[in-house]
PDB file of C-alpha atoms in Angstrom:
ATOM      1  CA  UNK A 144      98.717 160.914 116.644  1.00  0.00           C
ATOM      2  CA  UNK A 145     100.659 159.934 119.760  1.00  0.00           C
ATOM      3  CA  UNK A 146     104.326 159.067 119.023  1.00  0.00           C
ATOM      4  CA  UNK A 147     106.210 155.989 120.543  1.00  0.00           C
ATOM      5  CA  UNK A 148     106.580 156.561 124.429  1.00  0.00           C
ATOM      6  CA  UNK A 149     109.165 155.164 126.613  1.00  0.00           C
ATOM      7  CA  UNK A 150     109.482 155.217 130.417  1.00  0.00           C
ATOM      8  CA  UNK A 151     111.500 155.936 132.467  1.00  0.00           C
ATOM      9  CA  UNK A 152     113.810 158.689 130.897  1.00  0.00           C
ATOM     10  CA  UNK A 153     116.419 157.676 132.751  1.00  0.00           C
ATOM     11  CA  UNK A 154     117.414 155.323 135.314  1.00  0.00           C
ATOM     12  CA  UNK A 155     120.596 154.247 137.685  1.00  0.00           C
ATOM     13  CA  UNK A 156     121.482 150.734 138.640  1.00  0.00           C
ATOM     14  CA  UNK A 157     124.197 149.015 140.166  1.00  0.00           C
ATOM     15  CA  UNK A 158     125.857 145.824 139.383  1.00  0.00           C
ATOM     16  CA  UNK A 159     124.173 142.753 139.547  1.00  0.00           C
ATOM     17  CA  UNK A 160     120.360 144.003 140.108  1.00  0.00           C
ATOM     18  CA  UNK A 161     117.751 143.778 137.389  1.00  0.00           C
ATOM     19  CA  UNK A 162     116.026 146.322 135.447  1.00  0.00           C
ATOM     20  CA  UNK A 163     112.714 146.965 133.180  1.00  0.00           C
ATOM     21  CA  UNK A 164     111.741 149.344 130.540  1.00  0.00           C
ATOM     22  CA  UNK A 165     109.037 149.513 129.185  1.00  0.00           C
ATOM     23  CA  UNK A 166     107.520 150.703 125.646  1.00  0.00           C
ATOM     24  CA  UNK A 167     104.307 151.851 124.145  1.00  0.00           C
ATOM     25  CA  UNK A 168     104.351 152.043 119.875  1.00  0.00           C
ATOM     26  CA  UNK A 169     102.981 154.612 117.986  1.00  0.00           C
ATOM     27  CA  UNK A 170      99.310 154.270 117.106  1.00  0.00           C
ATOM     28  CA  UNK A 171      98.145 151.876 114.788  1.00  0.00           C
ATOM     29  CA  UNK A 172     101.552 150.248 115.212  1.00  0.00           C
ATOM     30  CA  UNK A 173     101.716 146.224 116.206  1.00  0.00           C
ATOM     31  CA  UNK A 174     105.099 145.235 116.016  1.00  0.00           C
ATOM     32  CA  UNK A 175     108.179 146.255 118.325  1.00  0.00           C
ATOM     33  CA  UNK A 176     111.614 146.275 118.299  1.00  0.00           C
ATOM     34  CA  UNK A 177     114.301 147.011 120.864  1.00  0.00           C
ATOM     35  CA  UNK A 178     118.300 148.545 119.929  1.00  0.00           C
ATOM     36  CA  UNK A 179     120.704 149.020 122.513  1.00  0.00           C
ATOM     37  CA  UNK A 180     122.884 152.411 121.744  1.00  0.00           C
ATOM     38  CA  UNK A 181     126.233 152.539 123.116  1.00  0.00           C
ATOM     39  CA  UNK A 182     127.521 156.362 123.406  1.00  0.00           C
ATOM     40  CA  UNK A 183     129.109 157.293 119.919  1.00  0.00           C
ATOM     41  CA  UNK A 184     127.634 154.141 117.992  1.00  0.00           C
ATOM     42  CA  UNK A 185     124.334 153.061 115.962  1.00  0.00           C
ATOM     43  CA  UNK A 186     121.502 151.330 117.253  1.00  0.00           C
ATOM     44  CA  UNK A 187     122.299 147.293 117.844  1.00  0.00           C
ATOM     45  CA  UNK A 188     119.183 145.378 117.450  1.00  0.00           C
ATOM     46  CA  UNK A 189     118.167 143.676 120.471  1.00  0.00           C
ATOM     47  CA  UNK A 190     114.780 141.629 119.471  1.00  0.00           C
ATOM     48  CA  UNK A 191     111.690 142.398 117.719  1.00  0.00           C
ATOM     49  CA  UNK A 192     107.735 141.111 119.131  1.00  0.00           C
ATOM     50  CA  UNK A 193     105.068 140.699 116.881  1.00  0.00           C
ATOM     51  CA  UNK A 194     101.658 138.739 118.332  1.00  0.00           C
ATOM     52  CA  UNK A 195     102.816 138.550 121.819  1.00  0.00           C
ATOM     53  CA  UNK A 196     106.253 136.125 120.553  1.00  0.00           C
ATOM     54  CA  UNK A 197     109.764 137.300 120.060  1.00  0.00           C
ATOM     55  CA  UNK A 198     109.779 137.176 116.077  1.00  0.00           C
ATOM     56  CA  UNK A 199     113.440 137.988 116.059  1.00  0.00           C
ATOM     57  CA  UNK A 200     116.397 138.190 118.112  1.00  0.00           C
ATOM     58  CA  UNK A 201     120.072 139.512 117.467  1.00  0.00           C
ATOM     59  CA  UNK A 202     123.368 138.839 119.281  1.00  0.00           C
ATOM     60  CA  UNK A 203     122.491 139.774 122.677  1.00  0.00           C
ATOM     61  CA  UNK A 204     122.790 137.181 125.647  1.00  0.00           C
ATOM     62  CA  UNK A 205     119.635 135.509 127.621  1.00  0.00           C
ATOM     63  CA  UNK A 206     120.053 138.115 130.420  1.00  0.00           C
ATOM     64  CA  UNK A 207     117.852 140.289 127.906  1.00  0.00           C
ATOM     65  CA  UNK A 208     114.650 139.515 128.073  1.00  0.00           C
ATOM     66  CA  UNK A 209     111.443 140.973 126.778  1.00  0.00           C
ATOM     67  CA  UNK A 210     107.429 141.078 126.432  1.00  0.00           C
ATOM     68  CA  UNK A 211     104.804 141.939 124.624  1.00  0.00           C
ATOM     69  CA  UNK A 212     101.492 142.456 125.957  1.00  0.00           C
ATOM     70  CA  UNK A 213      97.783 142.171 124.247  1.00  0.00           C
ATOM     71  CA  UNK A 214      98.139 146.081 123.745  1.00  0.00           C
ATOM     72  CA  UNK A 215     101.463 145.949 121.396  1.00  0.00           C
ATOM     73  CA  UNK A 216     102.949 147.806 124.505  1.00  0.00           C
ATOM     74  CA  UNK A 217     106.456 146.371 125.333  1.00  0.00           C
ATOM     75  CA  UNK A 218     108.534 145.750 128.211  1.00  0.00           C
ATOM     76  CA  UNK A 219     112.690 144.985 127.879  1.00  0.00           C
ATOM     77  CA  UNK A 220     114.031 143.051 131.170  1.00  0.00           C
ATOM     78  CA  UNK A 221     117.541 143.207 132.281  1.00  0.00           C
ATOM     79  CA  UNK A 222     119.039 140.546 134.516  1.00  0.00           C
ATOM     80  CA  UNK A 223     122.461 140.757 136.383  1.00  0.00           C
ATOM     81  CA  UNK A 224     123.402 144.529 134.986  1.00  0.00           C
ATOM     82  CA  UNK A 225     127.180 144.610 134.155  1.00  0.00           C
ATOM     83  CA  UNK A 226     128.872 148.055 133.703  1.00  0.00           C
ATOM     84  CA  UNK A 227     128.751 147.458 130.301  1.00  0.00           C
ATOM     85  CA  UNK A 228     125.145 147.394 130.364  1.00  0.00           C
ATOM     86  CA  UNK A 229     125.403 150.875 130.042  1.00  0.00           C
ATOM     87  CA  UNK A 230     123.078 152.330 127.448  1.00  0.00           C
ATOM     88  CA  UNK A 231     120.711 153.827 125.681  1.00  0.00           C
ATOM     89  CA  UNK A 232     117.965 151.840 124.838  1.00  0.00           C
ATOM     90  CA  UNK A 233     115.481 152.285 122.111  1.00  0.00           C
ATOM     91  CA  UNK A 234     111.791 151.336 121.028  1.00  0.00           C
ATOM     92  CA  UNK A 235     110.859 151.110 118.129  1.00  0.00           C
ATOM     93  CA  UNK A 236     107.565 150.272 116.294  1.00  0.00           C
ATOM     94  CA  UNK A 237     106.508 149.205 112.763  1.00  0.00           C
ATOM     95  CA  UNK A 238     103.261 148.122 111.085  1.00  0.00           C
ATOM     96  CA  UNK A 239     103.119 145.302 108.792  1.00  0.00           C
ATOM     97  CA  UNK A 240      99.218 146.062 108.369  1.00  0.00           C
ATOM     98  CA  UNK A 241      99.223 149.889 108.030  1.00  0.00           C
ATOM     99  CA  UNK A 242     102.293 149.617 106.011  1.00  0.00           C
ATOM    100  CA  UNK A 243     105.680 149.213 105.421  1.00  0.00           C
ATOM    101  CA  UNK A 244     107.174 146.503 108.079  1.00  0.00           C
ATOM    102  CA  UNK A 245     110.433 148.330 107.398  1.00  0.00           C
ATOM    103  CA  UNK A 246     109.959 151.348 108.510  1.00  0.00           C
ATOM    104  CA  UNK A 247     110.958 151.738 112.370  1.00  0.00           C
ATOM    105  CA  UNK A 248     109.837 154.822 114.497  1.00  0.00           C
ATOM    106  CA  UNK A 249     111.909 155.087 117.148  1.00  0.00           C
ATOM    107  CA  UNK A 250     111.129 156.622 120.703  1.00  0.00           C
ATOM    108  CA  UNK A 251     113.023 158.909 123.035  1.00  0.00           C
ATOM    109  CA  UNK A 252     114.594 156.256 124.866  1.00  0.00           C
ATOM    110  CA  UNK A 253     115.925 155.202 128.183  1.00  0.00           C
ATOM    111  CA  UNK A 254     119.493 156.204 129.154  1.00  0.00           C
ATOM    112  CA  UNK A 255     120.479 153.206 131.961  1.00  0.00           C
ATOM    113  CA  UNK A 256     123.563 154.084 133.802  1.00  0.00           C
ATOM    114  CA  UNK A 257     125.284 151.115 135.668  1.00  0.00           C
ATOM    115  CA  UNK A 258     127.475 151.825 138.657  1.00  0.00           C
TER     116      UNK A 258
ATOM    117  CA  UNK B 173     125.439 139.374 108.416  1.00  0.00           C
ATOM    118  CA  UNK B 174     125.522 142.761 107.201  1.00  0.00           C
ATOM    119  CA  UNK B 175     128.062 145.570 107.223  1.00  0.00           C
ATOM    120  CA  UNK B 176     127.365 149.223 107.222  1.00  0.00           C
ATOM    121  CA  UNK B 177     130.433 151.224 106.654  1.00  0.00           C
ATOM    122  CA  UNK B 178     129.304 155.142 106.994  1.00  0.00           C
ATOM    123  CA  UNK B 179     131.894 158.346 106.735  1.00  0.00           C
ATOM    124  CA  UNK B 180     132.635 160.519 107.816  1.00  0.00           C
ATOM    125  CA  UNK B 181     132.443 160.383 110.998  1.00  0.00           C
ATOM    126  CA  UNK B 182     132.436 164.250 111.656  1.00  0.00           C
ATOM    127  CA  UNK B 183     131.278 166.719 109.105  1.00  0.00           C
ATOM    128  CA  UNK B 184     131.124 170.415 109.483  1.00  0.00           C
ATOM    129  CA  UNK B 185     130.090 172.960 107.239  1.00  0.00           C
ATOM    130  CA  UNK B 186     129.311 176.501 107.127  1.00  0.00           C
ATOM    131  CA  UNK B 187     125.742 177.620 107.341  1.00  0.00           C
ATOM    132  CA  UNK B 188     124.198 177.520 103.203  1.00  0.00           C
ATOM    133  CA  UNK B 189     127.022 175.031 102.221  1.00  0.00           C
ATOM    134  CA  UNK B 190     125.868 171.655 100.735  1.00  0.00           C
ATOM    135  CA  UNK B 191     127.038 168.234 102.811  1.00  0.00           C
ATOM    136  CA  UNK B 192     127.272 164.959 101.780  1.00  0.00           C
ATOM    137  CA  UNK B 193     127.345 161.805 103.732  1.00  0.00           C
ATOM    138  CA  UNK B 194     128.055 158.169 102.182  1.00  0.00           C
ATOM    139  CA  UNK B 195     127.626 154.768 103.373  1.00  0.00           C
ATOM    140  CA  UNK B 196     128.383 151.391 102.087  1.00  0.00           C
ATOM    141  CA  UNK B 197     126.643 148.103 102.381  1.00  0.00           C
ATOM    142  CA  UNK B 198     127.899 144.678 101.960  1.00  0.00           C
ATOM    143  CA  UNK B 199     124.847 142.298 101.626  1.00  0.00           C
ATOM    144  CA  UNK B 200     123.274 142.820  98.334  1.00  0.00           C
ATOM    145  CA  UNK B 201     119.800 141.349  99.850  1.00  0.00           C
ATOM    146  CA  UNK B 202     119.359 144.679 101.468  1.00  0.00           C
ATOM    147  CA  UNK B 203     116.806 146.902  99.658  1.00  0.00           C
ATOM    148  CA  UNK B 204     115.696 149.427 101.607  1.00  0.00           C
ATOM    149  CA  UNK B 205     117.855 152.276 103.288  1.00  0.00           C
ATOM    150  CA  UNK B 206     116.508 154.853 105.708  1.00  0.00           C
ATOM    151  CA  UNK B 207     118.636 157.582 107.336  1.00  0.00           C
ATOM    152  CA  UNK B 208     117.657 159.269 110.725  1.00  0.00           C
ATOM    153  CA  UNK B 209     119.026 162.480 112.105  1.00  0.00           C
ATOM    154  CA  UNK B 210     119.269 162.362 116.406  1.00  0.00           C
ATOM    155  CA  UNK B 211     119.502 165.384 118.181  1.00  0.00           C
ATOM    156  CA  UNK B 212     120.928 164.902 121.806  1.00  0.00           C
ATOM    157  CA  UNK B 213     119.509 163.536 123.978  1.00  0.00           C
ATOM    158  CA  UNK B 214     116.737 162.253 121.650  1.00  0.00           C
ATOM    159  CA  UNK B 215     115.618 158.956 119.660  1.00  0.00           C
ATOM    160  CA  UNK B 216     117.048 158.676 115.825  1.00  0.00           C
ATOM    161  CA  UNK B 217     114.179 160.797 113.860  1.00  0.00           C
ATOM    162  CA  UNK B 218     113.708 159.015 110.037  1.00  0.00           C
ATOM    163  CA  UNK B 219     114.346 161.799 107.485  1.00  0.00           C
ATOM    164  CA  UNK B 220     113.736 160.108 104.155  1.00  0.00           C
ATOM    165  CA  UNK B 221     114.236 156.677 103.075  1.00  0.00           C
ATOM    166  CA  UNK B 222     114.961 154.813  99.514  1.00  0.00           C
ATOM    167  CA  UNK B 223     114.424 150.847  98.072  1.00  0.00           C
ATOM    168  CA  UNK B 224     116.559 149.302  95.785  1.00  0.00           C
ATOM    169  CA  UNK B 225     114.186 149.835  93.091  1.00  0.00           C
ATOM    170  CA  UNK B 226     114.691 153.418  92.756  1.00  0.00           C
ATOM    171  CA  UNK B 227     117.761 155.878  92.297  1.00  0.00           C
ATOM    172  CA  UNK B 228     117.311 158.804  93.692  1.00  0.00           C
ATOM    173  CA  UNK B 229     115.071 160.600  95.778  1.00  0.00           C
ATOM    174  CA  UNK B 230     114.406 164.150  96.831  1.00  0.00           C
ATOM    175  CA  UNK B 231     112.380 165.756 100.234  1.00  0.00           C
ATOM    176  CA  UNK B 232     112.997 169.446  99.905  1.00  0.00           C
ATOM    177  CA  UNK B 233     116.736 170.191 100.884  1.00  0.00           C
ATOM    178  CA  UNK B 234     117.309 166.602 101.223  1.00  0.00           C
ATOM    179  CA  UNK B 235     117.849 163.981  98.634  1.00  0.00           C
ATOM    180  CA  UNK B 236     119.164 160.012  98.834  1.00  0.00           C
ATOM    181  CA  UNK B 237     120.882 158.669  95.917  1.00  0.00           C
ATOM    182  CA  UNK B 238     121.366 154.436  95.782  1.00  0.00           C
ATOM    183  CA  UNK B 239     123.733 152.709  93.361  1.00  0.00           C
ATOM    184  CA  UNK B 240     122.975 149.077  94.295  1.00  0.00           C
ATOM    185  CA  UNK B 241     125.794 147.811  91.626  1.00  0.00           C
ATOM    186  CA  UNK B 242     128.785 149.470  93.709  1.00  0.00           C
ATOM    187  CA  UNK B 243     126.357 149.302  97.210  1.00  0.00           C
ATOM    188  CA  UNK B 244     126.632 152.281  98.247  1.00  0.00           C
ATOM    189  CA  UNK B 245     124.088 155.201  98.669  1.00  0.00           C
ATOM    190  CA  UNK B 246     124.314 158.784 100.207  1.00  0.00           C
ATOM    191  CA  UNK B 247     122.600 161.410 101.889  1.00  0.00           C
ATOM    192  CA  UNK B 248     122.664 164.898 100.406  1.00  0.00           C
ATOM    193  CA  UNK B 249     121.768 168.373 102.347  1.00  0.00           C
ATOM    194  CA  UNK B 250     121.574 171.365 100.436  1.00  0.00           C
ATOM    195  CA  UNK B 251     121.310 174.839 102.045  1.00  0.00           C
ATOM    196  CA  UNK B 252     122.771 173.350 105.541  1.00  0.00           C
ATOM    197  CA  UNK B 253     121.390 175.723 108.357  1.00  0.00           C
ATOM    198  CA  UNK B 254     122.065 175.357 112.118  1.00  0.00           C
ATOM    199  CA  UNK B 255     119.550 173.124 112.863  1.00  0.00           C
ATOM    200  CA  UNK B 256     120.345 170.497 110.811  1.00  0.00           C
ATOM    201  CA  UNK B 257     123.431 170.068 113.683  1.00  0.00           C
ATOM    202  CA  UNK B 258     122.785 166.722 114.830  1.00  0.00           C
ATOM    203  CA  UNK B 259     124.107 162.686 114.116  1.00  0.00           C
ATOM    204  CA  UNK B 260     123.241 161.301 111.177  1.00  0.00           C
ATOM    205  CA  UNK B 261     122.600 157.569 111.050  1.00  0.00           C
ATOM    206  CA  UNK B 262     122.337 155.449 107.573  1.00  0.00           C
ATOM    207  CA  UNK B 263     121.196 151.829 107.809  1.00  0.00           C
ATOM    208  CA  UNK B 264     120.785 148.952 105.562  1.00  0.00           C
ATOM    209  CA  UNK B 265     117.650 146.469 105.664  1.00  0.00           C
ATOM    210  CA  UNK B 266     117.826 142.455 104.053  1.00  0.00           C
ATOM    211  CA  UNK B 267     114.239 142.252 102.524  1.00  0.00           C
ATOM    212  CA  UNK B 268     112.294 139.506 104.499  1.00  0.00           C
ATOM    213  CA  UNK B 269     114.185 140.289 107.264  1.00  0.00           C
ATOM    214  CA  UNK B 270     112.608 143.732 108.229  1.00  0.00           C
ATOM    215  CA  UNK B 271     115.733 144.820 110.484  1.00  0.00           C
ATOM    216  CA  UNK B 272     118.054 147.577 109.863  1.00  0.00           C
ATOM    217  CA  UNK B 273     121.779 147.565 110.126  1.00  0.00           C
ATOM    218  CA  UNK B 274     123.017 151.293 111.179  1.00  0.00           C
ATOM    219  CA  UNK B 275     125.818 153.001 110.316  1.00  0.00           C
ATOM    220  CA  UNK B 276     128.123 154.303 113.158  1.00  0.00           C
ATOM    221  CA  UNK B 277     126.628 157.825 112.453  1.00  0.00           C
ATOM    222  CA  UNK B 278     128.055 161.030 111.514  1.00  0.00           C
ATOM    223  CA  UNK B 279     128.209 164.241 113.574  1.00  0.00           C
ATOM    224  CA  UNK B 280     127.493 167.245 111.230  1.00  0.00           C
ATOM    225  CA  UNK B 281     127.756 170.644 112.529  1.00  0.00           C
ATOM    226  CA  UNK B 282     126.413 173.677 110.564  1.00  0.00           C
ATOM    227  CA  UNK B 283     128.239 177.159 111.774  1.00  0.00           C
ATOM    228  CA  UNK B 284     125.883 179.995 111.929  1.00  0.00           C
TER     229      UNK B 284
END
């Protein structure tokens, strides 16, 4: 039973360009969410898709930007990286069908460094 | 919103010894709490988890206990051993709302 997958592992920007991630949930699994983790914090919930639509979004500005394609695979896009942009991000799936909705797995991650 | 206060913030313990970690919620919606361990360089890993509608609950060494009048609910590890060295992450979830608050985490060391 293949776990949540993200790609890349890692990945170095500088300031100002854009960036994409991109997500794959765990099997049987139709509903994704993305966190931001800033070194030494929790996850900070980023938005959640569920049928191809952002179902829910938390305090994080327009230049964060996602997708969700007919697959329940994911994609987060950044625009205009700041240094602060910094991160790692996480994917995380959920099934509201097979289960409890609650209940996030959480993949590896990507670790974005902006210079 | 919600408010996840988690301590402390470093823990360490010699290998056998129990540890306890505590967290406190502020939104009496939430009702269900999972904890994940994450080992560096790694995604959080969930460990056990507990609604509102039970007490206590028990997975081998580990054990969650919930008192929803005071809001606050803890993660127990008996018979620590090395590999349980990692950050420790509680979070709080607002039923209907399906996202979890975390904690700021808690580094626990175990020394062989």
């Amino acid at each position: 039973d293949a776990g949540v997958t993200q790609s890349p592992t890692h990945l170095i920007k500088t300031r100002g360009q854009q960036v994409t991630l991109r997500c794959s949930p765990k099997s049987g699994h139709d509903t994704v969410s993305w966190y931001q983790q800033a070194l030494g914090q929790g996850p900070q919930f980023i938005f959640q898709y569920y049928e191809e639509e952002e179902r829910q979004r938390g305090n994080f500005p327009d230049r964060f930007s996602g997708h969700q394609f007919p697959n329940y695979s994911s994609e987060l896009n950044v625009n205009a990286l700041l240094l602060g942009d910094s991160a790692l991000y996480l994917c995380a799936s959920s099934s509201p069908s097979g289960g409890s909705l609650e209940t996030q797995y959480f993949g590896p991650g990507t670790r974005l460094l902006v210079l | 919103g919600e408010n996840v206060e988690q301590h402390p913030s470093t823990l360490s313990v010699q290998e056998g010894d129990s540890a306890v970690i505590k967290c406190t919620y502020s939104d009496s919606a939430s009702n269900y709490f999972p904890w994940y361990k994450q080992e560096l360089g790694k995604g959080p890993q969930l460990i056990i988890d507990i609604r509102s509608n039970v007490g206590e609950k028990k997975d081998q060494r580990i054990a969650v206990t919930l008192n929803k009048t005071a809001k606050h609910f803890s993660l127990h590890i008996t018979e620590t051993q090395p590999e349980d060295s990692a950050v420790y992450f509680c979070a709080a979830t607002k039923g209907g709302s399906y996202i979890p608050t975390f904690g700021r985490g808690t580094s626990l060391i175990v020394h062989p």
